[in-house]
Coordinates of N, CA and C in Angstrom, one line a residue:
T1 N 0.8 -1.2 0.0 CA 0.0 0.2 0.3 C 0.8 1.4 -0.2
K2 N 0.4 2.5 -0.3 CA 1.0 3.8 -0.5 C 1.3 4.3 1.0
P3 N 2.3 4.9 1.1 CA 2.3 5.5 2.5 C 1.8 7.0 2.7
S4 N 0.5 6.5 3.9 CA -0.5 7.7 4.0 C 0.1 8.4 5.4
S5 N 0.7 7.5 6.3 CA 1.6 8.4 7.5 C 2.3 9.5 7.2
V6 N 2.9 9.9 6.1 CA 4.0 10.6 6.2 C 3.7 12.2 5.3
V7 N 3.7 13.1 6.2 CA 3.3 13.6 6.0 C 4.0 15.0 5.3
A8 N 4.2 14.9 3.6 CA 5.2 16.0 2.9 C 4.6 16.7 2.5
R9 N 3.6 18.0 2.3 CA 2.4 18.1 1.2 C 2.7 19.6 2.3
I10 N 3.7 21.0 0.9 CA 3.7 22.0 1.5 C 2.2 23.0 0.9
T11 N 1.9 23.7 1.9 CA 0.5 23.5 1.5 C 0.4 25.3 1.6
C12 N -0.5 25.3 0.7 CA -0.5 27.7 0.3 C -1.5 28.1 1.4
R13 N -1.3 28.6 2.9 CA -2.0 29.2 4.0 C -1.9 30.8 3.4
S14 N -2.8 31.5 3.2 CA -2.5 32.7 3.1 C -2.1 33.3 4.4
P15 N -1.1 34.6 4.6 CA -0.9 35.6 5.6 C -2.0 36.2 6.1
M16 N -2.4 36.4 7.0 CA -3.8 37.6 7.1 C -3.5 39.1 6.9
S17 N -1.9 39.3 6.0 CA -2.3 41.1 5.8 C -1.9 40.4 4.1
A18 N -2.7 39.4 3.1 CA -1.9 39.1 1.9 C -3.2 38.6 1.5
P19 N -3.6 39.2 0.1 CA -4.5 37.9 -0.5 C -4.7 36.7 -0.5
R20 N -5.2 36.0 -0.7 CA -4.9 34.3 -0.4 C -4.6 33.8 -1.8
C21 N -3.8 32.9 -1.9 CA -3.2 31.9 -2.5 C -4.4 30.8 -3.9
P22 N -4.1 31.1 -4.8 CA -4.9 30.6 -5.5 C -5.0 28.8 -4.9
A23 N -4.2 28.4 -4.4 CA -3.7 26.8 -4.2 C -4.4 26.3 -2.5
A24 N -4.2 27.5 -2.0 CA -4.6 28.2 -0.3 C -5.8 27.2 -0.1
P25 N -5.9 25.9 0.4 CA -7.1 25.2 0.9 C -8.0 26.2 1.8
R26 N -8.8 26.1 1.4 CA -10.3 26.9 2.1 C -11.3 26.5 3.2
S27 N -11.2 27.2 3.6 CA -11.8 27.4 5.0 C -13.4 27.6 4.9
R28 N -14.4 27.2 5.9 CA -15.7 27.7 5.5 C -15.4 29.5 5.3
R29 N -14.4 29.6 5.7 CA -14.1 31.3 5.6 C -13.2 32.0 4.8
G30 N -13.0 30.9 4.1 CA -11.4 30.9 3.6 C -11.7 31.2 1.9
V31 N -11.0 30.7 1.1 CA -10.7 30.4 0.0 C -10.8 29.9 -1.1
V32 N -11.6 29.9 -2.0 CA -11.8 28.6 -3.4 C -10.3 28.1 -3.6
T33 N -10.2 26.5 -3.5 CA -9.3 25.6 -4.4 C -10.2 25.6 -5.6
W34 N -9.1 24.8 -6.1 CA -8.9 24.3 -7.3 C -10.2 22.9 -7.2
C35 N -10.3 22.1 -5.7 CA -10.7 20.4 -5.2 C -12.5 21.8 -5.5
H36 N -12.8 22.9 -4.5 CA -13.5 23.3 -4.1 C -14.3 24.1 -5.5
I37 N -13.7 24.1 -6.2 CA -14.6 24.8 -7.8 C -15.4 23.1 -8.1
R38 N -14.2 22.2 -8.2 CA -14.9 21.3 -9.1 C -16.0 20.5 -8.3
R39 N -15.9 20.0 -6.6 CA -17.4 19.8 -6.2 C -18.4 21.0 -6.3
R40 N -18.4 22.2 -7.2 CA -19.0 22.8 -7.3 C -19.8 22.8 -9.1
S41 N -18.7 21.9 -9.6 CA -19.2 22.1 -11.0 C -19.6 20.9 -11.3
R42 N -20.1 19.6 -11.1 CA -20.5 18.4 -11.1 C -21.3 18.7 -12.0
G43 N -21.5 17.7 -13.4 CA -22.2 18.1 -14.1 C -22.1 18.4 -15.3
A44 N -22.8 18.4 -16.4 CA -22.8 18.9 -17.8 C -22.5 20.7 -17.9
P45 N -21.6 21.5 -17.7 CA -21.3 22.8 -17.7 C -22.9 23.3 -19.4
P46 N -23.4 24.5 -19.0 CA -23.6 25.3 -19.9 C -22.5 25.8 -20.5
V47 N -23.1 26.2 -22.0 CA -22.4 27.2 -22.6 C -22.6 28.1 -23.1
A48 N -21.6 29.4 -22.8 CA -21.6 30.6 -23.1 C -21.3 31.1 -24.6
P49 N -22.1 31.9 -24.7 CA -21.2 32.9 -26.5 C -20.3 33.2 -26.7
P50 N -19.4 33.1 -27.8 CA -18.0 33.6 -27.9 C -17.8 34.6 -27.0
L51 N -16.5 34.9 -26.8 CA -16.1 35.9 -26.2 C -15.6 37.0 -26.6
V52 N -14.3 36.5 -27.3 CA -12.7 36.9 -27.5 C -12.2 36.3 -28.7
R53 N -11.5 37.0 -29.4 CA -10.5 37.2 -30.2 C -9.1 37.1 -30.1
S54 N -8.6 36.6 -30.0 CA -7.1 36.6 -29.6 C -6.5 37.5 -30.2
D55 N -6.5 37.7 -31.2 CA -5.8 38.4 -32.1 C -5.9 39.8 -31.8
A56 N -6.8 40.5 -31.1 CA -7.0 41.4 -30.6 C -6.8 41.6 -28.8
M57 N -6.1 40.6 -28.3 CA -6.1 41.0 -26.7 C -5.3 41.9 -26.1
T58 N -5.2 42.1 -24.7 CA -4.8 42.9 -24.0 C -5.3 42.7 -22.0
P59 N -4.3 43.0 -21.2 CA -4.6 42.6 -20.3 C -6.0 43.1 -19.8
E60 N -6.2 43.9 -20.4 CA -8.1 45.3 -19.8 C -8.7 44.1 -20.8
R61 N -9.0 43.8 -22.0 CA -10.1 42.7 -22.2 C -10.1 41.4 -21.9
L62 N -9.0 40.7 -21.3 CA -9.0 39.6 -20.8 C -9.3 39.3 -19.7
A63 N -9.1 40.7 -18.9 CA -9.5 40.8 -17.6 C -11.4 40.7 -18.1
A64 N -11.8 41.7 -18.7 CA -13.6 42.0 -18.8 C -14.4 40.6 -19.5
T65 N -13.3 40.2 -20.0 CA -13.9 38.8 -20.5 C -14.1 37.9 -19.9
L66 N -12.8 37.6 -18.9 CA -13.1 37.0 -17.7 C -14.4 37.1 -16.5
E67 N -13.9 38.4 -16.5 CA -15.2 39.0 -15.3 C -16.3 38.8 -15.3
R68 N -16.7 38.7 -17.0 CA -17.9 38.8 -17.3 C -18.5 37.4 -17.3
L69 N -17.3 36.4 -18.1 CA -17.9 35.1 -17.3 C -17.8 34.8 -16.6
R70 N -17.0 35.3 -15.2 CA -17.7 34.7 -13.5 C -19.4 35.3 -13.2
A71 N -19.4 36.7 -14.0 CA -20.7 37.3 -13.2 C -21.6 36.4 -14.0
A72 N -21.9 35.6 -15.5 CA -22.8 34.8 -15.5 C -23.1 33.5 -14.8
G73 N -21.8 33.1 -13.8 CA -21.8 31.6 -13.7 C -20.6 31.2 -13.7
G74 N -20.1 31.8 -15.2 CA -18.6 31.0 -15.3 C -18.6 29.5 -15.8
A75 N -19.6 29.8 -16.5 CA -20.3 28.7 -17.9 C -19.0 28.9 -19.0
P76 N -18.4 27.7 -19.1 CA -17.1 28.1 -20.7 C -18.1 28.6 -21.9
P77 N -17.5 29.2 -22.5 CA -17.9 29.7 -23.9 C -17.9 28.9 -24.9
A78 N -18.7 29.1 -26.1 CA -18.3 28.7 -27.4 C -17.0 28.2 -27.8
D79 N -16.0 29.2 -27.5 CA -14.5 29.0 -28.0 C -14.5 29.0 -26.2
L80 N -14.4 28.0 -25.7 CA -13.3 27.3 -24.9 C -12.3 26.9 -25.4
W81 N -11.6 26.6 -26.3 CA -10.7 25.6 -26.3 C -10.0 27.0 -26.6
E82 N -10.1 28.0 -28.0 CA -9.6 29.4 -28.2 C -9.1 29.8 -26.9
L83 N -10.1 30.3 -25.9 CA -10.1 30.6 -24.7 C -8.7 30.4 -23.8
T84 N -8.4 29.0 -24.4 CA -8.0 27.8 -23.4 C -6.8 28.4 -23.6
E85 N -6.3 28.2 -24.7 CA -4.7 27.9 -25.7 C -4.4 29.8 -24.9
L86 N -5.4 30.7 -24.8 CA -4.9 31.7 -25.0 C -4.3 31.6 -23.4
M87 N -4.9 31.5 -22.6 CA -5.0 31.7 -20.7 C -3.4 30.8 -20.9
L88 N -3.1 29.7 -21.4 CA -2.4 29.0 -21.2 C -0.8 29.1 -21.9
D89 N -0.8 30.3 -22.6 CA 0.2 31.5 -22.9 C 0.9 31.7 -21.6
P90 N 2.5 31.6 -21.8 CA 2.9 32.0 -20.4 C 3.3 33.7 -20.2
A91 N 2.3 34.3 -21.5 CA 2.3 35.6 -21.1 C 1.2 36.4 -20.1
W92 N 0.0 35.1 -20.1 CA -1.3 35.5 -19.7 C -1.2 34.3 -18.0
L93 N -0.8 33.0 -18.2 CA -0.3 32.1 -17.2 C 0.3 32.9 -16.6
G94 N 1.5 33.6 -16.5 CA 2.8 33.9 -15.7 C 2.6 35.7 -15.5
H95 N 1.0 36.5 -16.1 CA 1.0 37.6 -15.8 C 1.3 38.5 -14.6
P96 N 2.5 39.3 -14.4 CA 3.4 40.0 -13.4 C 1.9 40.6 -12.1
D97 N 0.6 40.5 -13.3 CA -0.6 41.2 -12.4 C -1.3 40.5 -11.5
P98 N -1.3 39.7 -10.3 CA -2.0 38.9 -9.7 C -3.2 38.8 -9.7
G99 N -4.0 40.6 -9.6 CA -5.1 40.2 -10.0 C -5.9 39.2 -11.3
L100 N -4.9 39.6 -12.4 CA -5.4 38.6 -13.9 C -5.4 37.3 -13.4
R101 N -3.4 37.4 -13.1 CA -3.2 35.9 -13.2 C -3.5 35.2 -11.9
D102 N -3.5 35.4 -10.9 CA -4.9 34.6 -9.7 C -6.0 34.4 -9.7
E103 N -6.7 35.8 -9.5 CA -7.7 35.2 -9.6 C -8.9 35.1 -10.7
L104 N -8.4 35.4 -11.8 CA -8.8 35.7 -12.8 C -8.3 33.9 -14.5
V105 N -7.1 34.1 -14.2 CA -6.9 33.4 -15.4 C -6.4 32.3 -14.7
Y106 N -6.0 31.7 -14.0 CA -5.5 30.3 -13.1 C -7.3 29.8 -12.6
T107 N -7.5 31.0 -12.0 CA -9.0 30.3 -11.3 C -9.5 29.9 -12.1
T108 N -10.3 30.7 -13.6 CA -10.8 30.6 -14.6 C -10.5 28.5 -15.1
L109 N -9.3 29.0 -15.7 CA -8.9 27.5 -16.3 C -9.0 26.4 -14.9
A110 N -8.9 26.2 -13.7 CA -9.2 25.1 -12.7 C -10.2 25.1 -12.4
G111 N -11.2 26.0 -12.5 CA -12.5 25.8 -12.4 C -13.2 24.8 -13.7
W112 N -13.0 25.0 -15.0 CA -13.0 24.2 -16.2 C -12.4 23.4 -16.6
L113 N -11.4 23.2 -16.2 CA -10.6 21.7 -15.7 C -11.8 20.7 -14.8
A114 N -12.0 21.3 -13.5 CA -12.6 20.5 -13.0 C -14.1 20.2 -13.2
S115 N -15.1 21.2 -13.8 CA -15.7 20.9 -14.1 C -16.1 19.5 -15.6
G116 N -15.8 19.2 -16.1 CA -15.7 18.4 -17.6 C -16.3 19.1 -18.6
A117 N -15.4 20.1 -18.8 CA -15.6 20.9 -20.1 C -14.7 20.5 -21.3
Y118 N -13.5 19.2 -20.7 CA -12.6 19.5 -21.8 C -13.0 18.1 -22.1
T119 N -12.5 17.8 -23.0 CA -12.5 16.3 -23.9 C -11.0 15.5 -23.3
P120 N -10.6 14.1 -23.7 CA -9.6 13.9 -22.6 C -8.9 14.4 -23.8
E121 N -8.6 14.3 -24.7 CA -7.1 14.9 -25.9 C -7.3 16.2 -25.8
Q122 N -7.9 16.6 -24.7 CA -8.0 18.3 -24.2 C -7.4 18.4 -22.8
L123 N -7.2 17.8 -22.3 CA -6.8 17.4 -21.0 C -5.3 17.1 -21.0
R124 N -5.0 16.5 -22.3 CA -3.9 15.5 -22.6 C -2.8 16.9 -23.1
R125 N -3.5 18.0 -24.2 CA -3.0 18.8 -24.4 C -2.6 20.1 -23.3
V126 N -3.3 20.1 -21.8 CA -3.5 20.9 -21.5 C -2.1 20.8 -20.2
L127 N -2.3 19.4 -19.9 CA -1.3 18.5 -19.3 C 0.3 19.1 -20.0
A128 N 0.2 18.8 -21.1 CA 1.8 18.3 -22.0 C 2.0 20.2 -22.6
T129 N 1.2 21.1 -22.3 CA 1.7 22.2 -22.7 C 1.9 23.1 -20.9
A130 N 1.5 22.2 -20.3 CA 2.0 22.8 -18.5 C 2.8 22.4 -18.2
T131 N 3.5 21.4 -18.8 CA 4.9 20.6 -18.6 C 6.0 20.8 -19.1
D132 N 5.8 21.9 -20.3 CA 6.9 22.5 -21.4 C 8.0 23.1 -20.6
E133 N 9.0 22.8 -21.7 CA 10.1 23.5 -21.5 C 9.9 25.6 -21.4
R134 N 8.7 25.8 -21.9 CA 8.4 27.5 -21.8 C 7.3 27.9 -20.6
H135 N 7.3 26.5 -20.1 CA 6.3 26.6 -18.9 C 6.9 26.2 -17.4
L136 N 7.2 25.0 -17.3 CA 7.3 24.1 -16.3 C 8.9 24.3 -16.1
F137 N 9.8 24.8 -17.3 CA 10.9 25.0 -17.2 C 11.3 25.9 -17.7
E138 N 10.4 27.3 -18.2 CA 10.9 28.1 -18.5 C 11.8 29.0 -17.1
G139 N 12.8 29.1 -17.2 CA 14.0 30.1 -16.4 C 14.2 29.3 -15.3
L140 N 14.4 27.9 -15.7 CA 14.2 27.4 -14.2 C 15.9 27.6 -13.7
G141 N 16.1 27.6 -12.4 CA 17.5 27.6 -11.9 C 17.5 29.0 -11.9
A142 N 16.7 30.0 -11.9 CA 16.5 31.6 -11.8 C 16.4 31.7 -10.1
R143 N 16.7 32.4 -9.3 CA 16.7 32.5 -7.6 C 15.7 33.7 -7.4
D144 N 15.6 34.9 -8.7 CA 14.0 35.9 -8.3 C 14.0 36.1 -10.2
G145 N 13.7 37.0 -10.5 CA 13.2 37.5 -11.5 C 11.5 36.6 -11.7
L146 N 10.8 37.2 -13.3 CA 9.5 37.2 -13.1 C 8.9 35.6 -13.3
S147 N 9.9 35.0 -14.6 CA 9.7 33.7 -15.0 C 9.2 32.1 -13.4
V148 N 9.3 32.5 -12.7 CA 8.8 31.6 -11.9 C 7.2 31.7 -11.2
L149 N 7.0 32.7 -11.9 CA 5.1 33.4 -12.1 C 4.7 32.1 -13.1
T150 N 5.6 32.1 -14.1 CA 4.9 30.8 -15.2 C 5.2 29.3 -14.7
R151 N 6.2 28.7 -14.1 CA 6.4 28.0 -13.4 C 5.5 27.2 -12.1
S152 N 5.1 28.5 -11.3 CA 4.4 28.3 -10.5 C 2.7 27.8 -11.0
F153 N 2.5 28.8 -11.8 CA 1.1 28.3 -12.2 C 1.0 27.4 -13.3
S154 N 2.1 27.2 -14.0 CA 1.7 25.5 -14.6 C 2.0 24.9 -14.1
V155 N 2.6 24.4 -12.3 CA 2.6 23.2 -11.9 C 1.2 22.7 -11.0
L156 N 0.9 24.3 -10.9 CA -0.3 24.4 -10.3 C -1.5 23.6 -11.4
L157 N -1.8 23.6 -12.6 CA -2.1 22.9 -13.5 C -2.5 21.8 -13.2
V158 N -1.4 20.5 -12.7 CA -1.2 19.2 -12.6 C -2.6 19.1 -11.9
P159 N -2.8 19.9 -10.6 CA -4.1 18.8 -9.8 C -5.2 18.5 -10.7
P160 N -6.0 19.8 -10.7 CA -6.8 19.5 -11.3 C -7.0 18.7 -12.5
V161 N -6.5 18.6 -13.5 CA -6.3 17.8 -15.1 C -5.9 16.7 -13.7
L162 N -5.1 15.8 -12.9 CA -5.2 14.9 -12.7 C -6.4 13.8 -11.4
A163 N -7.0 15.4 -11.0 CA -8.3 15.2 -10.2 C -9.4 14.7 -11.4
S164 N -9.4 15.3 -13.1 CA -10.4 14.2 -13.7 C -10.1 13.6 -14.5
H165 N -8.6 13.1 -14.6 CA -8.2 11.5 -15.2 C -8.8 10.7 -13.8
R166 N -8.6 11.0 -12.3 CA -9.2 9.8 -11.4 C -10.5 9.7 -11.4
R167 N -11.3 10.3 -11.8 CA -12.6 10.4 -12.2 C -12.7 9.6 -12.9
H168 N -12.4 9.7 -14.2 CA -12.3 9.3 -15.6 C -11.4 9.3 -16.5
P169 N -10.7 8.2 -16.0 CA -9.1 7.6 -16.1 C -8.9 8.0 -18.1
F170 N -7.8 8.5 -18.2 CA -7.9 8.8 -19.5 C -5.9 8.6 -19.8
L171 N -5.6 8.5 -19.2 CA -4.0 9.1 -18.9 C -3.4 7.0 -19.2
K172 N -2.3 6.5 -19.4 CA -1.8 5.6 -19.3 C -1.2 5.1 -18.6
P173 N -0.9 4.0 -17.9 CA -0.2 4.2 -16.2 C 1.9 5.0 -16.5
D174 N 2.0 4.4 -18.2 CA 3.1 5.2 -18.2 C 3.3 6.8 -18.3
E175 N 2.3 7.0 -18.7 CA 1.7 8.6 -18.7 C 1.9 9.4 -17.6
V176 N 1.4 8.5 -16.5 CA 1.3 9.2 -15.0 C 2.9 9.0 -14.8
R177 N 3.6 8.4 -14.7 CA 4.8 7.4 -14.4 C 5.6 8.8 -15.0
A178 N 5.8 9.0 -16.2 CA 5.8 10.1 -16.5 C 5.8 11.2 -16.3
L179 N 4.8 12.0 -16.2 CA 4.4 12.7 -15.6 C 5.1 13.5 -13.9
A180 N 5.6 11.8 -13.2 CA 5.5 12.3 -12.1 C 7.2 12.4 -12.2
Q181 N 8.0 11.9 -13.0 CA 9.2 12.1 -13.1 C 9.1 13.6 -14.2
T182 N 8.3 14.3 -14.9 CA 8.5 15.7 -15.0 C 8.5 16.6 -13.9
V183 N 7.8 16.1 -12.6 CA 7.7 16.9 -11.4 C 9.1 16.9 -10.9
E184 N 9.7 15.8 -10.9 CA 10.6 15.1 -9.8 C 11.6 16.2 -10.5
R185 N 12.1 16.4 -11.9 CA 12.9 17.1 -12.9 C 13.1 18.5 -12.2
Y186 N 11.6 19.1 -12.3 CA 11.3 20.3 -12.2 C 11.3 20.8 -10.4
L187 N 11.1 20.0 -9.8 CA 12.1 20.1 -8.6 C 13.3 20.2 -8.0
L188 N 13.4 19.6 -8.9 CA 14.9 19.4 -8.4 C 15.9 20.4 -9.1
G189 N 15.2 21.1 -10.4 CA 15.9 22.5 -10.8 C 15.4 23.9 -10.0
E190 N 14.1 24.2 -9.1 CA 14.1 25.4 -8.7 C 14.4 25.3 -7.6
R191 N 14.6 27.0 -7.7 CA 15.7 27.9 -7.2 C 15.0 28.8 -6.0
D192 N 14.2 29.3 -7.1 CA 13.2 30.0 -6.4 C 12.1 29.8 -5.3
L193 N 12.6 30.2 -4.1 CA 12.0 29.7 -3.2 C 10.7 30.7 -2.4
R194 N 11.0 31.8 -2.9 CA 9.9 33.0 -2.4 C 8.5 32.4 -2.2
G195 N 8.3 33.4 -1.2 CA 6.4 33.1 -1.2 C 4.9 34.4 -1.5
Y196 N 5.4 35.2 -0.7 CA 4.9 36.4 -1.5 C 5.4 37.4 -1.8
H197 N 4.7 38.4 -2.6 CA 6.2 39.2 -3.6 C 5.1 40.9 -3.2
E198 N 5.1 41.7 -2.9 CA 4.3 42.9 -2.7 C 3.7 43.3 -3.6
R199 N 4.4 43.2 -5.0 CA 3.6 43.3 -6.2 C 3.4 42.6 -7.2
L200 N 4.0 41.2 -7.0 CA 3.8 39.8 -8.0 C 2.7 39.5 -7.2
G201 N 2.3 39.4 -6.4 CA 1.5 38.2 -5.3 C 2.1 37.1 -4.8
W202 N 1.0 36.4 -5.0 CA 2.1 35.0 -4.8 C 3.0 34.3 -5.6
L203 N 3.8 33.5 -5.2 CA 4.8 33.1 -6.4 C 5.0 31.4 -6.2
H204 N 5.1 31.0 -4.5 CA 5.2 29.7 -4.1 C 5.1 28.3 -4.7
A205 N 6.5 28.7 -5.2 CA 6.6 27.8 -6.7 C 6.9 25.9 -5.7
V206 N 7.5 25.9 -4.9 CA 7.5 24.6 -4.0 C 6.6 24.7 -3.1
A207 N 5.5 25.1 -3.0 CA 4.5 25.2 -2.5 C 3.0 24.1 -3.4
H208 N 3.3 24.7 -4.8 CA 2.4 24.7 -5.5 C 2.9 23.6 -6.0
A209 N 3.9 23.1 -6.1 CA 4.6 22.0 -6.6 C 3.9 20.5 -5.9
A210 N 4.4 20.7 -4.0 CA 3.9 20.3 -3.3 C 2.0 19.6 -3.8
D211 N 1.4 20.3 -3.9 CA 0.2 20.5 -4.3 C 0.6 19.4 -5.7
A212 N 0.7 19.0 -6.4 CA 1.4 18.4 -7.6 C 1.6 17.3 -7.3
V213 N 2.3 17.0 -6.3 CA 3.2 16.0 -5.5 C 1.8 14.6 -4.6
G214 N 1.1 15.8 -4.1 CA 0.0 15.5 -3.8 C -0.9 14.5 -4.4
S215 N -0.9 14.9 -5.4 CA -2.1 14.6 -6.5 C -1.4 13.5 -7.5
L216 N -0.6 13.6 -7.5 CA 0.4 12.1 -8.2 C 0.5 10.9 -6.7
A217 N 0.7 11.5 -5.6 CA 0.6 10.2 -5.1 C -0.8 9.7 -4.7
R218 N -2.5 10.0 -5.1 CA -3.0 10.1 -5.1 C -3.7 9.2 -6.0
C219 N -3.0 9.0 -7.1 CA -2.8 8.2 -8.7 C -2.4 6.6 -8.5
A220 N -3.5 6.0 -8.5 CA -3.6 4.3 -8.6 C -2.6 3.8 -9.6
E221 N -1.5 4.3 -10.2 CA -0.6 3.9 -11.5 C 0.4 3.8 -10.7
L222 N 0.7 4.8 -9.0 CA 2.0 4.8 -9.3 C 2.0 4.1 -7.4
D223 N 2.9 3.0 -7.6 CA 3.0 2.7 -6.2 C 4.2 3.1 -5.2
A224 N 3.7 2.1 -4.3 CA 5.0 3.1 -2.6 C 5.7 3.3 -2.6
A225 N 6.8 2.8 -3.8 CA 8.3 3.2 -3.9 C 8.3 4.5 -4.5
E226 N 7.7 4.2 -5.9 CA 7.8 5.7 -6.6 C 6.9 6.8 -6.2
V227 N 6.1 7.2 -5.1 CA 5.2 7.7 -4.0 C 6.4 8.1 -2.8
L228 N 7.0 7.8 -2.6 CA 8.3 7.2 -1.6 C 9.8 8.4 -2.3
R229 N 9.6 8.5 -3.7 CA 10.8 9.1 -4.1 C 9.8 10.3 -4.3
L230 N 9.1 10.5 -5.0 CA 8.4 11.5 -4.9 C 8.5 12.9 -3.7
L231 N 8.2 11.9 -2.5 CA 8.5 12.6 -1.5 C 9.6 12.9 -1.0
A232 N 11.1 12.5 -1.0 CA 12.2 12.6 -0.9 C 12.3 13.7 -1.6
V233 N 12.1 13.7 -3.5 CA 12.6 14.9 -3.9 C 11.8 16.0 -3.2
L234 N 10.8 15.9 -3.0 CA 10.1 17.3 -2.5 C 10.4 17.7 -1.1
R235 N 10.9 16.8 -0.9 CA 11.7 17.0 1.0 C 13.2 17.8 0.3
T236 N 13.9 17.4 -0.5 CA 15.5 18.0 -0.7 C 14.9 19.1 -1.4
A237 N 14.0 19.0 -2.6 CA 13.8 20.8 -3.1 C 13.4 21.5 -2.2
A238 N 12.7 21.4 -1.0 CA 12.1 22.5 -0.1 C 12.9 22.7 0.9
A239 N 13.9 21.8 1.2 CA 14.9 22.3 2.9 C 16.5 23.3 1.9
S240 N 16.3 23.8 2.6 CA 16.9 24.6 2.4 C 17.6 25.9 3.9
Q241 N 19.2 26.0 3.8 CA 19.4 26.5 5.0 C 19.2 27.9 5.5
H242 N 19.2 28.9 3.9 CA 19.8 29.9 3.4 C 17.8 31.0 3.4
H243 N 17.4 29.8 3.4 CA 15.3 30.7 2.8 C 14.7 30.4 4.4
V244 N 13.7 31.1 4.6 CA 12.8 31.4 5.9 C 11.3 30.8 5.2
Y245 N 10.9 29.5 5.6 CA 9.1 29.8 4.8 C 7.9 31.0 5.7
A246 N 7.8 31.6 5.1 CA 7.2 32.8 6.4 C 5.5 33.1 5.5
H247 N 5.6 32.8 4.7 CA 4.2 32.5 4.0 C 3.3 31.3 4.2
G248 N 3.1 30.7 5.4 CA 1.6 29.5 5.2 C 2.1 28.2 4.6
E249 N 3.6 28.1 4.1 CA 3.8 26.7 3.6 C 3.9 25.7 4.4
D250 N 4.4 25.9 5.9 CA 3.9 24.5 6.4 C 2.9 23.8 6.2

């Protein structure tokens, strides 16, 4: 059986002085995570009319588009995949404005991923994009700068995709193992351990990766030895004599 008593998951709990991290567990008074969005999104989602043309996109227009969708109940638009591909672009998924990146782009994507709006092939494409060199490995090894935003919010797309897989399996066992190896490679290379930045908002790369590790650990395709390996890699990545985790990563 898999090790269930090992506590190695670094969670994201928002300090009182900061806005919430999109991966932060939500209490009854707290904030929504992708798993809470999933619980509210079961059943076939309605379809909203097309809203966006990618060739004319600006931060203001994307924010307005996503806010209109949210105000209308969050239903995926008719041009769901076009808008999804747009938001998966590192320019938006790793945008330096936390209001756009955290509250709109990531939260919208996570909600749609949890709602059953995508086909298995589309879920595969989301996962492949989020874990490619332009996303999960963009600028890997840097200790500061903006590239951590793309890495951090790319790895945070792994949990909702895997939640869909656990409900209705579409990944082969070898694909799940390959994903585990990709997350291991990422964790071993991540050097930006910052949690919260006054201007950029939540960074939380290692904490978000820990959520991905937790999701992988719940996949039946991985055995106990593979889960223990993931936990060991996470422990190595999180350990630092020169960094204090001061933004709820415990």
